[in-house]
């Protein structure tokens, strides 16, 4: 099932595939929001680069987002203040605020239905969480307000509001950004060697390589298989449901989100860890039936995002041992501003420019967080489970996903069609002989 943004897929420029061996200064792997924006800034700076995409650009998670541009990433600031300290929390806010401003600047000359809207992060549990968030924000110099009566059809304890955030059509935006970039589509990277990648169509030598493949797929460096897990969510596009003034997101990652686009309500939710059970489409359909009785479903889709250990994404050197290899991942479902932050940091890095925000997002930071233990246990369980259906990534037992008719990996989130075709990485190949 395709997102509503695919109505504009014909406007995305097409690129030919790689032909033979070549050399470049910077090689970007992956043409989603992170890879495209990085290519865009390198192009503007006159750096020699090439972007490789295994399918067509913008058909990964970025084509299935709900496209809210905000630096209000859940109730993150109280956690950052407590776990990382004031300076880092302030830098996180500034990096993402500046990213949102860059979107605003670019969208002035791009026809992509960009519109400012307030963003509300609500809770259905304890109002004190909201008060703590507002206090944390005050400490780092940002004024947000507490709103008590929300227009939503569910009971909430209120919300923290960030004024003048934004929403847009990401496919229209990508169509404009991708024009004139140096891209090869239908060119999958199969393997990495220092300063070199192997594709199905030939080898490429590069001074620097940036992995923007959503989940970084190179396993023998960086330990991303421990640093990340994937969380899946579902979206219904409803006609005749409700028109809300603003965007609304539950602070609980399994809760609901609401934004409107072109007369439709985009209702998000039903979330769960990939490979585990959760509400999925059924939960959203029941919600719509109960709360928007006269509504009609015109589209539905699902996608997943990489979740980091400490709520901060990973942007920078892939590992200490690979000085020429970089990545951007772990966007925690906030990949619009995070991709922009990544593109600014990585394009600066490629030009030898110091970026004031880079230390906050460095993948090198400590991994000693409680989520590391959870990820480790989950991987062990998956590897030790008995099943003939196994993931080619690290060998975990696959689980059948009834709602979407796919084989999903509960360890790292790779997904495969009923016939074994790769749908979501970090696995990097289909499964042959799935029925054996
Ligand atoms: C349901 C949902 C709603 C969301 N809503 C929001 C929101 O409102 N606001 C927000 O800020 N964020 C949101 N997010 C998060 C955001 O959409 C993602 O974080 C972001 O789109 C990820 O971008 P990406 O470039 O990392 O990945 P992708 O868009 O998946 O791009 C990765 C690309 O790499 C390519 N690739 C992979 N492997 C290879 C290979 N070996 N060789 C060549 N190419 C390869 C893929 O084909 C793909 O095109 C949402 C996420 C979900 C799941």
XYZ file of C-alpha atoms and ligand atoms in Angstrom:
489
model
C 0.000 0.000 0.000
C 1.359 3.380 -1.017
C 1.360 6.696 0.824
C -0.574 9.695 -0.495
C 2.753 11.330 -1.456
C 3.063 8.812 -4.340
C 0.435 10.834 -6.224
C 3.372 13.104 -7.039
C 5.932 10.380 -7.779
C 5.993 11.217 -11.502
C 7.486 14.603 -10.666
C 10.610 12.938 -9.209
C 13.419 13.049 -11.798
C 14.732 9.690 -13.039
C 18.411 8.776 -13.209
C 20.235 6.042 -15.135
C 22.096 3.249 -13.382
C 25.880 3.069 -12.907
C 27.833 1.993 -15.967
C 31.215 0.470 -15.168
C 33.914 1.550 -12.729
C 34.317 5.152 -11.618
C 36.014 7.439 -9.077
C 34.649 10.274 -6.984
C 35.575 12.387 -3.963
C 32.422 11.701 -1.914
C 30.168 8.715 -2.455
C 26.717 8.798 -0.827
C 24.819 5.508 -0.545
C 21.026 5.896 -0.295
C 18.619 8.396 -1.836
C 16.171 9.125 1.003
C 15.843 12.502 2.740
C 19.266 12.177 4.436
C 21.200 11.163 1.309
C 19.445 13.607 -1.018
C 19.942 16.630 1.232
C 23.615 15.730 1.731
C 24.058 15.505 -2.055
C 22.194 18.817 -2.461
C 24.583 20.730 -0.160
C 27.690 19.093 -1.645
C 26.426 20.004 -5.124
C 25.925 23.624 -4.074
C 29.433 23.695 -2.585
C 30.987 22.359 -5.805
C 32.275 19.132 -4.230
C 32.702 16.133 -6.563
C 30.194 13.524 -5.358
C 27.973 10.680 -6.542
C 24.828 9.274 -4.920
C 23.913 5.607 -5.463
C 20.363 4.367 -4.891
C 19.388 0.710 -5.085
C 15.854 1.402 -6.438
C 14.411 4.788 -7.331
C 15.154 7.705 -5.006
C 12.679 8.629 -2.249
C 10.858 5.272 -2.261
C 12.167 4.249 1.185
C 10.898 5.545 4.535
C 11.056 9.163 3.337
C 8.302 8.455 0.798
C 6.122 7.119 3.610
C 6.634 9.706 6.305
C 3.941 12.015 7.691
C 6.283 14.945 7.024
C 5.981 17.164 10.074
C 8.911 19.568 10.306
C 9.464 20.284 13.962
C 12.231 20.494 16.514
C 9.794 19.218 19.160
C 10.817 15.566 19.190
C 8.387 14.132 21.738
C 9.248 15.081 25.321
C 12.954 14.833 24.604
C 14.325 17.950 26.277
C 13.774 16.837 29.893
C 15.573 13.568 29.048
C 18.440 15.379 27.334
C 18.814 17.812 30.205
C 18.890 14.963 32.733
C 21.089 12.505 30.795
C 23.318 14.754 28.682
C 23.409 18.107 30.476
C 22.423 21.649 29.576
C 24.978 22.355 26.838
C 24.130 19.256 24.813
C 20.380 19.773 25.235
C 20.767 23.366 23.998
C 22.884 22.309 21.023
C 20.329 19.608 20.100
C 17.570 22.217 20.103
C 19.625 24.739 18.121
C 20.719 22.157 15.520
C 17.118 21.105 14.871
C 15.722 24.641 15.043
C 18.263 25.726 12.457
C 17.300 22.674 10.330
C 13.633 23.720 10.453
C 14.676 27.250 9.385
C 16.640 25.836 6.446
C 13.493 23.966 5.320
C 11.561 27.241 5.577
C 14.192 29.039 3.453
C 14.309 26.315 0.793
C 10.536 25.948 0.662
C 10.128 29.635 -0.209
C 11.118 28.721 -3.760
C 9.791 25.110 -3.853
C 6.143 24.359 -4.527
C 5.616 21.640 -1.884
C 2.550 22.762 0.103
C 4.810 23.979 2.913
C 2.696 25.521 5.659
C 3.485 26.672 9.200
C 1.461 25.022 11.965
C 1.801 24.685 15.724
C 2.983 21.296 16.946
C 1.489 19.709 20.078
C 3.014 16.783 21.970
C 0.271 15.446 24.202
C 0.079 12.810 26.911
C -2.816 10.623 27.999
C -1.123 9.870 31.324
C 0.538 12.327 33.698
C 0.383 16.103 33.245
C 3.530 16.493 35.334
C 5.566 15.146 32.399
C 4.419 18.140 30.391
C 5.311 20.561 33.174
C 8.768 18.983 33.457
C 9.262 19.433 29.705
C 8.299 23.091 29.848
C 10.687 23.652 32.775
C 13.491 21.879 30.898
C 12.819 24.040 27.851
C 12.867 27.201 29.968
C 16.276 26.177 31.320
C 17.677 25.884 27.816
C 16.131 29.152 26.707
C 13.022 28.114 24.780
C 9.473 29.141 25.648
C 6.832 26.523 24.989
C 3.352 26.596 26.448
C 1.074 24.110 28.154
C -2.321 23.614 26.480
C -5.091 21.864 28.340
C -8.119 21.614 26.076
C -7.167 19.865 22.890
C -9.636 19.341 20.032
C -8.768 15.610 19.784
C -11.465 12.931 20.232
C -9.526 11.224 23.056
C -9.033 12.236 26.662
C -5.617 13.784 27.224
C -3.871 15.433 30.149
C -2.860 18.310 27.853
C 0.044 19.057 25.553
C 3.245 21.043 25.189
C 2.939 23.414 22.216
C 5.757 24.609 19.971
C 4.465 27.490 17.893
C 5.099 27.919 14.161
C 6.500 24.552 13.200
C 5.666 23.270 9.695
C 4.261 20.535 7.456
C 4.767 19.839 3.749
C 4.514 17.358 0.902
C 7.878 15.531 1.027
C 7.629 14.049 -2.503
C 7.125 17.479 -4.082
C 10.025 18.801 -1.992
C 12.304 15.923 -3.059
C 11.376 16.401 -6.727
C 12.775 19.920 -6.625
C 15.823 19.088 -4.507
C 16.878 16.115 -6.679
C 16.894 18.048 -9.977
C 20.377 18.241 -11.473
C 22.050 16.109 -8.775
C 24.639 13.468 -9.701
C 22.702 10.268 -8.965
C 22.683 6.673 -10.229
C 19.465 4.748 -9.531
C 18.901 0.988 -9.633
C 22.447 0.511 -8.359
C 22.678 -1.464 -5.139
C 25.858 -1.366 -3.077
C 26.686 -4.943 -2.167
C 29.928 -4.612 -0.233
C 32.313 -2.085 1.278
C 36.115 -2.072 1.335
C 38.231 0.892 2.527
C 37.741 3.740 -0.009
C 35.763 1.445 -2.297
C 32.300 -0.001 -2.743
C 31.212 -2.914 -4.885
C 27.902 -2.609 -6.701
C 26.037 -4.949 -9.015
C 27.116 -2.677 -11.890
C 30.782 -2.006 -11.064
C 33.243 -0.760 -8.427
C 33.531 2.808 -7.201
C 36.589 4.315 -5.565
C 35.948 7.296 -3.292
C 37.966 9.426 -0.873
C 34.994 9.486 1.510
C 31.861 7.309 1.708
C 28.598 8.275 3.467
C 26.090 5.532 4.298
C 22.533 6.962 4.244
C 20.768 3.632 3.765
C 18.321 4.170 6.655
C 19.774 1.287 8.745
C 23.570 1.302 8.178
C 24.049 -2.083 6.506
C 27.826 -2.589 6.980
C 28.030 -4.948 9.954
C 31.710 -5.323 10.702
C 32.156 -1.715 11.836
C 30.261 0.618 14.157
C 28.053 -2.013 15.894
C 24.857 -0.435 14.578
C 23.146 -3.826 14.990
C 23.454 -3.146 18.742
C 22.854 0.605 18.638
C 19.555 0.487 16.725
C 16.209 -1.257 16.631
C 13.290 -0.501 14.310
C 9.810 0.633 15.251
C 6.938 0.322 12.790
C 3.863 2.538 12.512
C 0.765 2.744 10.377
C -1.086 5.640 8.755
C -4.653 6.034 7.471
C -5.614 8.924 5.203
C -9.245 9.733 6.023
C -11.723 11.884 4.135
C -14.548 13.602 6.045
C -12.864 12.922 9.400
C -11.721 16.152 11.123
C -9.723 19.256 10.291
C -7.355 20.153 13.136
C -5.540 23.409 13.555
C -1.997 22.128 14.133
C -0.170 18.800 14.329
C -0.637 16.467 17.307
C 1.656 13.639 18.466
C 1.408 11.394 21.522
C 4.559 11.401 23.638
C 4.169 7.602 23.870
C 5.679 6.062 20.738
C 2.782 3.590 20.526
C 0.178 6.395 20.660
C -1.561 8.356 17.888
C -0.574 11.258 15.662
C -2.795 13.652 13.690
C -2.109 16.072 10.849
C -4.188 17.223 7.913
C -3.218 17.432 4.254
C -5.403 18.607 1.408
C -8.721 17.860 3.121
C -7.523 14.520 4.510
C -6.742 13.582 8.098
C -3.526 11.571 8.378
C -4.065 9.403 11.434
C -0.883 7.644 12.618
C -0.507 4.914 15.230
C -0.782 1.170 15.797
C 2.982 1.182 16.411
C 5.158 -1.680 17.594
C 8.714 -2.909 17.422
C 9.232 -4.499 13.990
C 8.808 -8.277 14.190
C 6.637 -8.035 17.317
C 2.875 -7.821 17.631
C 1.059 -4.487 17.805
C -2.079 -2.576 16.943
C -1.299 -2.134 13.225
C -4.030 -1.115 10.739
C -6.756 -2.804 12.795
C -6.235 -0.453 15.741
C -6.421 2.626 13.504
C -9.482 1.340 11.666
C -11.275 0.791 14.976
C -10.235 4.266 16.130
C -11.602 5.816 12.922
C -14.852 3.864 13.188
C -15.367 5.031 16.753
C -14.293 8.665 16.495
C -14.829 9.646 12.852
C -18.045 7.792 12.064
C -18.660 9.453 8.685
C -15.070 9.183 7.486
C -13.843 7.224 4.462
C -10.373 5.685 4.134
C -8.676 6.808 0.914
C -5.165 5.462 1.564
C -3.207 3.494 4.151
C 0.456 2.695 4.534
C 3.058 1.556 7.026
C 6.748 2.267 7.525
C 9.422 1.977 10.177
C 12.255 4.050 11.555
C 15.532 3.332 13.333
C 15.522 4.097 17.056
C 18.797 4.963 18.797
C 19.928 4.059 22.312
C 19.642 7.567 23.785
C 17.010 9.395 21.643
C 19.775 11.194 19.716
C 20.501 10.235 16.124
C 23.888 9.064 14.818
C 25.608 11.460 12.416
C 29.323 11.319 11.653
C 32.171 8.775 11.509
C 30.869 5.215 11.153
C 33.536 3.892 13.528
C 36.980 4.820 14.877
C 38.628 2.251 12.594
C 37.101 3.592 9.362
C 38.260 7.214 9.037
C 36.815 7.681 5.548
C 33.391 6.130 6.276
C 30.427 8.174 7.618
C 26.737 7.635 8.314
C 23.432 9.252 9.319
C 20.798 7.084 11.012
C 18.696 6.505 14.139
C 16.288 9.379 13.512
C 13.724 8.125 16.066
C 10.811 9.099 13.764
C 12.082 12.679 13.529
C 13.926 12.277 10.259
C 12.875 15.525 8.572
C 14.864 17.962 10.715
C 17.364 15.189 11.605
C 18.146 14.571 7.897
C 18.708 18.302 7.468
C 21.017 18.352 10.531
C 22.862 15.347 9.066
C 23.207 16.943 5.640
C 24.667 20.140 7.135
C 27.104 18.302 9.423
C 28.248 15.816 6.780
C 28.592 18.329 3.954
C 30.640 20.593 6.270
C 32.788 17.622 7.297
C 33.455 16.713 3.636
C 34.753 20.271 3.070
C 36.864 20.367 6.244
C 34.528 22.927 7.861
C 34.005 22.678 11.630
C 30.329 22.228 12.481
C 29.349 23.361 15.981
C 26.746 20.585 16.350
C 28.749 17.550 15.215
C 29.900 16.381 18.688
C 26.284 16.000 19.913
C 25.449 13.427 17.234
C 28.769 11.570 16.969
C 28.187 7.789 16.603
C 31.317 7.390 18.734
C 29.577 8.384 21.977
C 29.033 5.947 24.830
C 26.653 3.067 24.146
C 26.243 2.175 27.811
C 22.501 2.828 27.981
C 19.673 0.552 29.248
C 18.358 0.124 25.669
C 21.657 -1.572 24.731
C 20.807 -4.429 27.081
C 17.277 -4.690 25.638
C 18.650 -4.769 22.071
C 21.262 -7.375 23.017
C 18.736 -9.686 24.696
C 16.337 -9.354 21.765
C 19.109 -10.283 19.297
C 20.141 -13.321 21.366
C 16.529 -14.510 21.555
C 16.133 -14.117 17.782
C 19.373 -15.937 17.031
C 18.599 -18.828 19.389
C 14.936 -19.269 18.301
C 14.248 -22.362 16.249
C 12.905 -21.705 12.759
C 13.811 -22.590 9.191
C 13.004 -19.019 8.107
C 16.097 -16.978 8.990
C 17.220 -13.430 8.249
C 20.311 -13.209 5.998
C 21.511 -10.188 8.028
C 22.626 -11.928 11.253
C 20.625 -15.155 11.193
C 17.678 -14.303 13.500
C 14.452 -16.302 13.219
C 11.857 -14.424 11.139
C 8.255 -13.891 12.290
C 5.212 -13.887 10.013
C 3.451 -10.494 9.975
C -0.240 -11.269 9.427
C -1.286 -7.645 8.909
C 1.173 -7.035 6.082
C 1.900 -10.571 4.831
C 5.628 -10.279 5.283
C 8.458 -12.077 7.094
C 9.851 -9.656 9.699
C 13.016 -9.860 11.797
C 12.376 -9.040 15.483
C 16.106 -8.378 16.086
C 17.037 -5.616 13.658
C 13.868 -5.038 11.658
C 14.664 -6.415 8.168
C 11.503 -7.401 6.282
C 10.813 -9.691 3.337
C 7.786 -10.353 1.126
C 5.984 -13.695 1.261
C 8.245 -14.806 -1.612
C 11.442 -13.679 0.170
C 12.054 -10.361 -1.626
C 13.845 -7.799 0.560
C 11.493 -5.011 1.698
C 13.413 -3.259 4.492
C 17.088 -3.404 5.470
C 19.633 -3.897 7.224
C 19.588 -7.231 5.316
C 20.988 -6.490 1.865
C 19.668 -9.388 -0.229
C 16.531 -11.454 -0.886
C 15.985 -14.824 0.785
C 16.293 -17.707 -1.620
C 14.334 -20.914 -0.976
C 12.156 -19.356 1.729
C 9.908 -22.424 1.841
C 12.678 -24.889 2.698
C 5.140 6.304 9.762
C 6.261 7.299 9.939
C 5.966 8.659 10.060
C 6.998 9.578 10.230
N 6.686 10.908 10.355
C 7.676 11.810 10.547
C 7.370 13.187 10.718
O 6.214 13.595 10.687
N 8.411 14.054 10.895
C 9.702 13.624 10.932
O 10.608 14.438 11.144
N 10.022 12.313 10.745
C 9.037 11.409 10.549
N 9.363 10.096 10.370
C 10.761 9.695 10.260
C 11.336 9.956 8.851
O 10.367 9.690 7.861
C 12.574 9.079 8.631
O 13.445 9.217 9.716
C 13.342 9.482 7.361
O 12.467 9.532 6.261
C 14.488 8.491 7.095
O 15.189 8.960 5.977
P 16.462 8.152 5.432
O 17.019 8.936 4.311
O 17.348 7.822 6.583
O 15.880 6.743 4.956
P 15.153 6.316 3.601
O 14.191 7.332 3.153
O 14.638 4.940 3.828
O 16.322 6.276 2.541
C 17.311 5.250 2.508
C 17.582 4.919 1.039
O 18.718 4.045 0.962
C 18.501 3.128 -0.092
N 19.379 1.963 0.122
C 19.313 1.070 1.130
N 20.292 0.134 0.997
C 20.996 0.465 -0.122
C 22.120 -0.131 -0.784
N 22.716 -1.231 -0.319
N 22.589 0.462 -1.914
C 22.000 1.599 -2.406
N 20.923 2.178 -1.815
C 20.425 1.630 -0.684
C 17.011 2.805 0.038
O 16.486 2.234 -1.151
C 16.418 4.170 0.381
O 16.013 4.871 -0.774
C 8.346 9.133 10.238
C 8.641 7.780 10.131
C 7.616 6.864 9.991
C 7.964 5.414 9.894
